[in-house]
Coordinates of C-alpha atoms in Angstrom, one line a residue:
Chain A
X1 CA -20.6 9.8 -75.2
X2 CA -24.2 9.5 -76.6
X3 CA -24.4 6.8 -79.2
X4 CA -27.0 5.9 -82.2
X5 CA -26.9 2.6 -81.8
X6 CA -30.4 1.6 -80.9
X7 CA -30.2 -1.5 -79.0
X8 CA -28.1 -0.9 -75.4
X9 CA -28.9 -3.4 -72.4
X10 CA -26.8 -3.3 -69.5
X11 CA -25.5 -6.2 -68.1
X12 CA -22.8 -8.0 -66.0
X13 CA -19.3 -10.1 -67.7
X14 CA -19.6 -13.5 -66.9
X15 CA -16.6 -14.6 -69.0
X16 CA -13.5 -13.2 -70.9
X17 CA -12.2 -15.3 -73.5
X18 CA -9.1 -14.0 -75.6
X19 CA -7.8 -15.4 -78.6
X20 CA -4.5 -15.0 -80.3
X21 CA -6.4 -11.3 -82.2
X22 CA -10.3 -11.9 -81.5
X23 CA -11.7 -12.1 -78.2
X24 CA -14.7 -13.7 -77.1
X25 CA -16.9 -11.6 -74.4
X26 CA -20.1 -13.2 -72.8
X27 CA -22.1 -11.1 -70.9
X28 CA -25.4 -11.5 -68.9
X29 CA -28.5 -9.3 -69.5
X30 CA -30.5 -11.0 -67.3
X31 CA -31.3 -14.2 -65.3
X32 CA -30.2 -16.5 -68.0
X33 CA -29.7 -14.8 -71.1
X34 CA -26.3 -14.5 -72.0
X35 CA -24.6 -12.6 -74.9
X36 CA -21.9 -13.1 -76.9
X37 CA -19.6 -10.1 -78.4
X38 CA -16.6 -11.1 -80.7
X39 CA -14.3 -8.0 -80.3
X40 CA -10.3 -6.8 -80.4
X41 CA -8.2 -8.1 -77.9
X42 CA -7.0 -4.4 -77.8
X43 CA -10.7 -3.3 -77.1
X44 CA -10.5 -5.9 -74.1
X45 CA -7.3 -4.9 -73.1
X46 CA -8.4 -0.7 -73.3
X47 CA -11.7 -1.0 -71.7
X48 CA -10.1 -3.5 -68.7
X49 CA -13.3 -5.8 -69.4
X50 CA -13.1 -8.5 -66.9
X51 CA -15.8 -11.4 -65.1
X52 CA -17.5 -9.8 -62.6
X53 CA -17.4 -6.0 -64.2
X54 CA -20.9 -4.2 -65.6
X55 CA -20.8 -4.0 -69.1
X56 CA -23.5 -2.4 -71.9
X57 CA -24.4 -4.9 -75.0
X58 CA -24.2 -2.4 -78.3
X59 CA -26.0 -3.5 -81.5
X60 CA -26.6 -1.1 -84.1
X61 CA -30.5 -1.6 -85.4
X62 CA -29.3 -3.1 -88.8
X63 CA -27.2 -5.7 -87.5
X64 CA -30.7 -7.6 -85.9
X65 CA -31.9 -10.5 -87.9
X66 CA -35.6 -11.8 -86.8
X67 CA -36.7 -15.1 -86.8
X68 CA -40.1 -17.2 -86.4
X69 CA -41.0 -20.4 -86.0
Chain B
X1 CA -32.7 -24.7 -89.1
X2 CA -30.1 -23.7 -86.7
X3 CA -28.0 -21.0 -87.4
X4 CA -24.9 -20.2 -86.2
X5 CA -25.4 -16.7 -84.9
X6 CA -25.0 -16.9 -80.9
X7 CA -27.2 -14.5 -80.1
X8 CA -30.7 -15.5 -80.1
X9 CA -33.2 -14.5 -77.9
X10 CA -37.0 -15.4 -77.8
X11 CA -39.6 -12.0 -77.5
X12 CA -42.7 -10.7 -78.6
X13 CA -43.2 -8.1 -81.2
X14 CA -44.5 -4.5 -80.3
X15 CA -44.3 -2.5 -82.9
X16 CA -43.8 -3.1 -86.9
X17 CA -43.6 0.1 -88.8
X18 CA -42.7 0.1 -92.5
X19 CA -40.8 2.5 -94.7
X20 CA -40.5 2.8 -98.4
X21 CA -37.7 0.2 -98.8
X22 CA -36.6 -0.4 -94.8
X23 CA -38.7 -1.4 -91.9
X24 CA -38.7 -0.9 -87.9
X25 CA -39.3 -4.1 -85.8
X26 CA -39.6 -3.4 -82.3
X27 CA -39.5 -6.8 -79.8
X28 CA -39.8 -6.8 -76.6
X29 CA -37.3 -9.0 -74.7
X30 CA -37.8 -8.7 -71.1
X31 CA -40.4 -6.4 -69.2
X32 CA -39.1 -2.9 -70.7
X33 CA -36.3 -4.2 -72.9
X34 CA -37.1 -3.3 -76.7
X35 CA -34.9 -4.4 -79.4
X36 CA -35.2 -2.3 -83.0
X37 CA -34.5 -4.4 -85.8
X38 CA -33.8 -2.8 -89.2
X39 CA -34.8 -5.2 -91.8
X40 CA -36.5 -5.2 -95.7
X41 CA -40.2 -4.5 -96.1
X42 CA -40.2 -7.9 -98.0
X43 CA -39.1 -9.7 -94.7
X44 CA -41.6 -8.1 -93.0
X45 CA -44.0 -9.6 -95.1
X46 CA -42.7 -12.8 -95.8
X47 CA -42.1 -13.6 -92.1
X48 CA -45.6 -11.5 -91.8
X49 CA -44.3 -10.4 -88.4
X50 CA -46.6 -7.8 -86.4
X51 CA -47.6 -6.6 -83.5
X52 CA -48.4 -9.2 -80.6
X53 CA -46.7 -12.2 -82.8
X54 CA -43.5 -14.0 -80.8
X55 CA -40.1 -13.4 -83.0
X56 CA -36.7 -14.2 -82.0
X57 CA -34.1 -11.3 -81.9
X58 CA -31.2 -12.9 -84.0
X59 CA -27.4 -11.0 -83.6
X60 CA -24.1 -12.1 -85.3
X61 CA -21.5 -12.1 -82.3
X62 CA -19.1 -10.1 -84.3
X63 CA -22.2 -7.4 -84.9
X64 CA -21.8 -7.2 -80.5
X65 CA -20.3 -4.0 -78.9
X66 CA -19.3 -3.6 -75.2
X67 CA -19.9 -0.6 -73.6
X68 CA -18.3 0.4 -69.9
X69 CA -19.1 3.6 -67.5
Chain C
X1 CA -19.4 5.1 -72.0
X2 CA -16.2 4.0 -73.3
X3 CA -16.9 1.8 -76.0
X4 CA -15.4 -1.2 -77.6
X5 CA -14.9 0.3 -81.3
X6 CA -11.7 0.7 -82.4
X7 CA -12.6 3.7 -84.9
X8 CA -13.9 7.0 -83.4
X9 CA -13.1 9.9 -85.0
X10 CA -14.3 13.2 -84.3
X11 CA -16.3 15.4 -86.8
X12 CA -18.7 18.5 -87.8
X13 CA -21.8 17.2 -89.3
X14 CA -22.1 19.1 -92.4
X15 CA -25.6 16.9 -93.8
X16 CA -28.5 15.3 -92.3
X17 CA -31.5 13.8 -94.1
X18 CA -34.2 11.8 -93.1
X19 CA -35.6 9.3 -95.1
X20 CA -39.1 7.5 -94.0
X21 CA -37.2 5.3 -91.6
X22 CA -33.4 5.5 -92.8
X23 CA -31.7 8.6 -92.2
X24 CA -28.5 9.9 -94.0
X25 CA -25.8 12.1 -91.9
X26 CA -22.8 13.3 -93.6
X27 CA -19.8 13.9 -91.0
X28 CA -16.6 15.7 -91.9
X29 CA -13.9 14.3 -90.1
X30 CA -11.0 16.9 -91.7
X31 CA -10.9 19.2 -94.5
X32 CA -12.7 17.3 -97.6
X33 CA -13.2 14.0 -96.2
X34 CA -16.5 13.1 -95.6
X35 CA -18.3 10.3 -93.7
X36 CA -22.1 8.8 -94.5
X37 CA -23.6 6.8 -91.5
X38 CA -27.0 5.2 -92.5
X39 CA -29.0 5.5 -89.2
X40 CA -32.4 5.3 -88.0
X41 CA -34.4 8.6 -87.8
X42 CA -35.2 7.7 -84.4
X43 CA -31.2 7.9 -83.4
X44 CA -31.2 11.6 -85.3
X45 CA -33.9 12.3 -82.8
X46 CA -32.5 11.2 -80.1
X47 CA -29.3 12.5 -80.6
X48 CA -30.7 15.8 -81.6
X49 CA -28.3 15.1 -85.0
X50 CA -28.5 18.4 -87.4
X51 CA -25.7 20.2 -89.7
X52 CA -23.0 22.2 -88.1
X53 CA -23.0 20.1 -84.5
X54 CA -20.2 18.0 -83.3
X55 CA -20.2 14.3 -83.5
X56 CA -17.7 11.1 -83.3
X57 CA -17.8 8.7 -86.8
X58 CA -18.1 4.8 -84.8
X59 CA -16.7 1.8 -86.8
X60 CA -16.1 -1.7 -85.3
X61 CA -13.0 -3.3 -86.7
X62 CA -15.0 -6.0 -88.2
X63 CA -16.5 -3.9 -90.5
X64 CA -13.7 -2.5 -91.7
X65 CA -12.4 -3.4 -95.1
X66 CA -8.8 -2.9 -97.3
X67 CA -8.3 -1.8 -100.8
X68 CA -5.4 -2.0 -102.6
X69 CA -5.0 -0.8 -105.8
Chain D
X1 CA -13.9 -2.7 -109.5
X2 CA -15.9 0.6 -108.5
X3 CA -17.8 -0.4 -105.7
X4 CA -21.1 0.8 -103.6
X5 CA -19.2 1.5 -100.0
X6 CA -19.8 5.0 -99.3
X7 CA -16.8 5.5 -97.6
X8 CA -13.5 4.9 -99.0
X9 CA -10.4 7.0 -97.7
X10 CA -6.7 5.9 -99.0
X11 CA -4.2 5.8 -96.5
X12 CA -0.8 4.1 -95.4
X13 CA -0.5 0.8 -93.4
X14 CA 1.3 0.9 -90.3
X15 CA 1.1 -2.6 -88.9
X16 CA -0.1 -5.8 -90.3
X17 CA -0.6 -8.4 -87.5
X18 CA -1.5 -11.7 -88.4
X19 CA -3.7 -14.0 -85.5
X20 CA -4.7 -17.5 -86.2
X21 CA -7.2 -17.0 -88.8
X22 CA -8.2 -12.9 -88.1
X23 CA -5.8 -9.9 -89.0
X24 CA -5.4 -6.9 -87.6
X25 CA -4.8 -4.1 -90.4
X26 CA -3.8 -0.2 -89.2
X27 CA -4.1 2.0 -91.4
X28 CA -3.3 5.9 -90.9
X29 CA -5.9 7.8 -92.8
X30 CA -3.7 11.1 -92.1
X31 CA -1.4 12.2 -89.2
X32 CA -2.5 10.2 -86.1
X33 CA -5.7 9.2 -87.3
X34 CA -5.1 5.3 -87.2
X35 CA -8.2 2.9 -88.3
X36 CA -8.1 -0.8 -87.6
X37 CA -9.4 -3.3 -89.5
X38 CA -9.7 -6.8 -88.5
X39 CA -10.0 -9.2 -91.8
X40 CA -9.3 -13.0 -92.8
X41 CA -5.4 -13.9 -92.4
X42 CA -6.4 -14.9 -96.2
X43 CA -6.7 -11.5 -97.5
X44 CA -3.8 -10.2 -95.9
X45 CA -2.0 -12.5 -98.0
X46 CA -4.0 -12.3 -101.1
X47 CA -3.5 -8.3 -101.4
X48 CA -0.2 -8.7 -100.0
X49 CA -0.5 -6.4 -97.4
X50 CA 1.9 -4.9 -95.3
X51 CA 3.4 -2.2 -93.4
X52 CA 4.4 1.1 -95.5
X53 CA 2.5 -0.1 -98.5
X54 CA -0.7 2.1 -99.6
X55 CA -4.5 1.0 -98.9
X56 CA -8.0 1.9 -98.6
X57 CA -9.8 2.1 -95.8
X58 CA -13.5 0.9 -97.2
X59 CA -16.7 0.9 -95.1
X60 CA -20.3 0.5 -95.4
X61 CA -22.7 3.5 -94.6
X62 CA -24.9 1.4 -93.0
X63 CA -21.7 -0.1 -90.7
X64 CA -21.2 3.8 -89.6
X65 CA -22.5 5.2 -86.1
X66 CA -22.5 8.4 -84.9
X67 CA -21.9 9.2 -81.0
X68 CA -22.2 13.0 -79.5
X69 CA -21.0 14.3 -76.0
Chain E
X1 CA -9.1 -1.6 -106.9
X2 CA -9.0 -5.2 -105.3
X3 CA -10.5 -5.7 -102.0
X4 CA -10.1 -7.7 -99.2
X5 CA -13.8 -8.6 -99.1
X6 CA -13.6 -12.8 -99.4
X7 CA -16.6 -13.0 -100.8
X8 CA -16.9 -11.5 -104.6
X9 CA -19.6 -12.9 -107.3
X10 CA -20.3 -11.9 -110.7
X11 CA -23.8 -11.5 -111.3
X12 CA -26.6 -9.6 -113.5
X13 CA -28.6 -7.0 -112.1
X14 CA -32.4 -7.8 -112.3
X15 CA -34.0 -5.1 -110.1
X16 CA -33.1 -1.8 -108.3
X17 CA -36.0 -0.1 -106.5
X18 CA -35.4 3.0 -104.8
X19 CA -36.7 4.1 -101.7
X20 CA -36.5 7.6 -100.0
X21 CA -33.3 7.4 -99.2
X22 CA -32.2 3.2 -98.9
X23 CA -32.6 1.3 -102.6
X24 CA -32.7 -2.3 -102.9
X25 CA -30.9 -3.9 -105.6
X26 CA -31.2 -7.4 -106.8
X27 CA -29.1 -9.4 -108.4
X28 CA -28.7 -12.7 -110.4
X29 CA -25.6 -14.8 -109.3
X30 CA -26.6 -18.0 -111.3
X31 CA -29.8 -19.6 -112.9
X32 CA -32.7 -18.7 -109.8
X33 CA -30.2 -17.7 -107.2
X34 CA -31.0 -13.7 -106.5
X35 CA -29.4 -11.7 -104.1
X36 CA -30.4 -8.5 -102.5
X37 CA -28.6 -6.1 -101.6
X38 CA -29.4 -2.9 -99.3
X39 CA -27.8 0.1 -100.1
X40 CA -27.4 3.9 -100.4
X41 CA -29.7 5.3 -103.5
X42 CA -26.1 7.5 -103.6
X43 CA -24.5 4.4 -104.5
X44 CA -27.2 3.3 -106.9
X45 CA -26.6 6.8 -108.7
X46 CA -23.0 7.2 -108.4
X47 CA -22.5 3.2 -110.0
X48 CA -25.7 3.7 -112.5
X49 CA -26.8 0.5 -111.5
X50 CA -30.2 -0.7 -113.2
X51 CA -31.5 -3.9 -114.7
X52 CA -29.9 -5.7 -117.3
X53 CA -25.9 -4.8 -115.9
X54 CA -23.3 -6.8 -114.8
X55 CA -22.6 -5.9 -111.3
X56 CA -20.7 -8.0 -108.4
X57 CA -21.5 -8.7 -105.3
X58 CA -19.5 -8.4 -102.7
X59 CA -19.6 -9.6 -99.1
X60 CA -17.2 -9.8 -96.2
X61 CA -16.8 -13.3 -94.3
X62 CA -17.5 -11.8 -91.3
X63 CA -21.0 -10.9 -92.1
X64 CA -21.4 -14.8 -93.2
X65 CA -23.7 -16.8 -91.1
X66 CA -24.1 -20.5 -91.4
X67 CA -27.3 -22.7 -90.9
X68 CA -28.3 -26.3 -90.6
X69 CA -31.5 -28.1 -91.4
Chain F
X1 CA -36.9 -21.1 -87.4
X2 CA -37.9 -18.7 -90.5
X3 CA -35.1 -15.4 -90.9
X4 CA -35.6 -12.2 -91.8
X5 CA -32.4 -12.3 -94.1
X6 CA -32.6 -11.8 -97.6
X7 CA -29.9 -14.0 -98.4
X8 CA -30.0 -17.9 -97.8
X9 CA -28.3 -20.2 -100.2
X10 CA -28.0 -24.1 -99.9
X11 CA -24.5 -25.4 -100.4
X12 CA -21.7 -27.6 -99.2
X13 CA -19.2 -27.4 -96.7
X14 CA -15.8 -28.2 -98.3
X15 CA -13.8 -27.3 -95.9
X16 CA -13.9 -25.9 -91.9
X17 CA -10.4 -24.3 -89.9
X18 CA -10.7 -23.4 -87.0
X19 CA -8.9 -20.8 -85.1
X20 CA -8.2 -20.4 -81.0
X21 CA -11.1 -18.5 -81.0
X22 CA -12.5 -17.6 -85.1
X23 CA -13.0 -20.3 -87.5
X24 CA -13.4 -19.9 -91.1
X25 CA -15.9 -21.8 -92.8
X26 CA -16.0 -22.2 -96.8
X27 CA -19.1 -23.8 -98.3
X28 CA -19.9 -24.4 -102.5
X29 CA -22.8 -22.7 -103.3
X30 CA -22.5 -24.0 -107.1
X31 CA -19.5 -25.5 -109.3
X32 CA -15.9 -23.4 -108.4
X33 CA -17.8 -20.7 -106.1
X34 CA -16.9 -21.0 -102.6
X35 CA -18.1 -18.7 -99.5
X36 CA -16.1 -18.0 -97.0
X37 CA -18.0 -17.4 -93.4
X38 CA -15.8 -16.1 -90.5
X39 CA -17.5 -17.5 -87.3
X40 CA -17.2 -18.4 -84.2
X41 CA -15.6 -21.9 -82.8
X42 CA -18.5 -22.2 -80.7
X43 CA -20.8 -22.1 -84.0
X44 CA -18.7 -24.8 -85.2
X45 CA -18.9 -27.1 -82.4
X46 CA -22.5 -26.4 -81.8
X47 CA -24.2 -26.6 -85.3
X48 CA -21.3 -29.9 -85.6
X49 CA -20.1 -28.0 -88.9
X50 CA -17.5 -30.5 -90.6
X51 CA -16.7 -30.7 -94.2
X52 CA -19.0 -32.6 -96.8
X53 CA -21.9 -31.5 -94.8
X54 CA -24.9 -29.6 -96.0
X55 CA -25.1 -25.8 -95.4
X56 CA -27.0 -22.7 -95.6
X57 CA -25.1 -19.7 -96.3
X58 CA -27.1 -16.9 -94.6
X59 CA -26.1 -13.0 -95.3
X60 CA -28.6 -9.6 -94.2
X61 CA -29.5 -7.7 -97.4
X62 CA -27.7 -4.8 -95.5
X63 CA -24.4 -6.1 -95.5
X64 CA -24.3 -6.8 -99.5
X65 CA -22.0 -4.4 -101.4
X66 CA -22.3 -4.0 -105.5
X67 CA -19.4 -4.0 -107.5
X68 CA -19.2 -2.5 -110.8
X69 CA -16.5 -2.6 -113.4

């Protein structure tokens, strides 16, 4: 499936974190940068994300803020 | 300030095109990675983002999808 | 891609209209419920979006809310 | 309270399970169709939600994505 | 209807501007303190907001983000 | 840093609970109203968010709904 969210880097799990609901997934888009997705447990569980696995970071265009200094 | 949103990642802006209420911020990230930012025209011009100025992509970690092959 | 959303729901489009930058599509996911998804243009584009076509309504969990009344 | 949410469909609850401080709220929209929202532990128990009780699923046109295949 | 949003505040409308197809309201939640608010010019119509009404605003704790000097 | 976001409102953290992996974070934004932010542990602990504290409540103009009775 073909998406409209705008924003889609691929990237590599470096850590799995799940809560008693929520988990916390952190995933590395490149040397350094590191993103972090608060998602379902269930998501976790249905897409078998796990450390080690490619993953895509999804962020629809109106959920990104910008900031200067 | 520090905000609380874990996602925050340091770019430079390619692209500012405005609408009638909404604009399109494009930053790029990395060599080739471009993140589009849906925000107010009256952001736009308080911040007075454009083209060539650094920004800082900002996403909410609950705003974060995973995506798998 | 498998993605992390919990809501997909398959649909017909049955409206699309483009703003300047914000685009309106209007999915019908069963007989008299309909869907509005505020988009960029640029996804319609993309996704070749237009009245009649297929296409699965995407909600993260998180931005779901309950009514009661 | 009439509110701005483009998209409100009533429904049934089928679960109600309660994390630490996030919920996770099914909801049936009509037969199989299931939508998940995840909301405080707080709201849960302020609109006393639970399982065979009716609700409203209620989201934000500018929350919605659209995928194709 | 009562919702689960946490986050509800009674306010005065003091500006709706409509753009192609995305209006931005604003809206007075105390003595200086405006809030704006992005939203369908559907929702605009179908509520009749305009200047000089009550109106609430309503946001879920989940889009909340917290900053520090 | 400067932020696109419409929304930024100084206030008071009266209280802070956190979760095994959400916490929920309620600051005064003026006499009896209270925000409630739903954000990450690892916001808490970095931004050091404890109650009595100052905070900025910080919310896109795109994920403000209107409320009308």
């Amino acid at each position: 499936m073909k998406i409209s969210a705008r924003n889609q880097i691929l990237g590599k799990i470096v850590e799995v974190v799940k809560g008693t609901t929520t988990a916390h997934v952190k995933i590395d888009i490149r040397g350094g940068t590191i993103i972090t997705a608060s998602i379902t447990n269930a998501a976790v569980d249905d897409l078998q994300l796990k450390a080690g696995g490619a993953a895509t970071v999804i962020v629809k265009a109106s959920d990104v803020m910008v900031g200067v200094s």
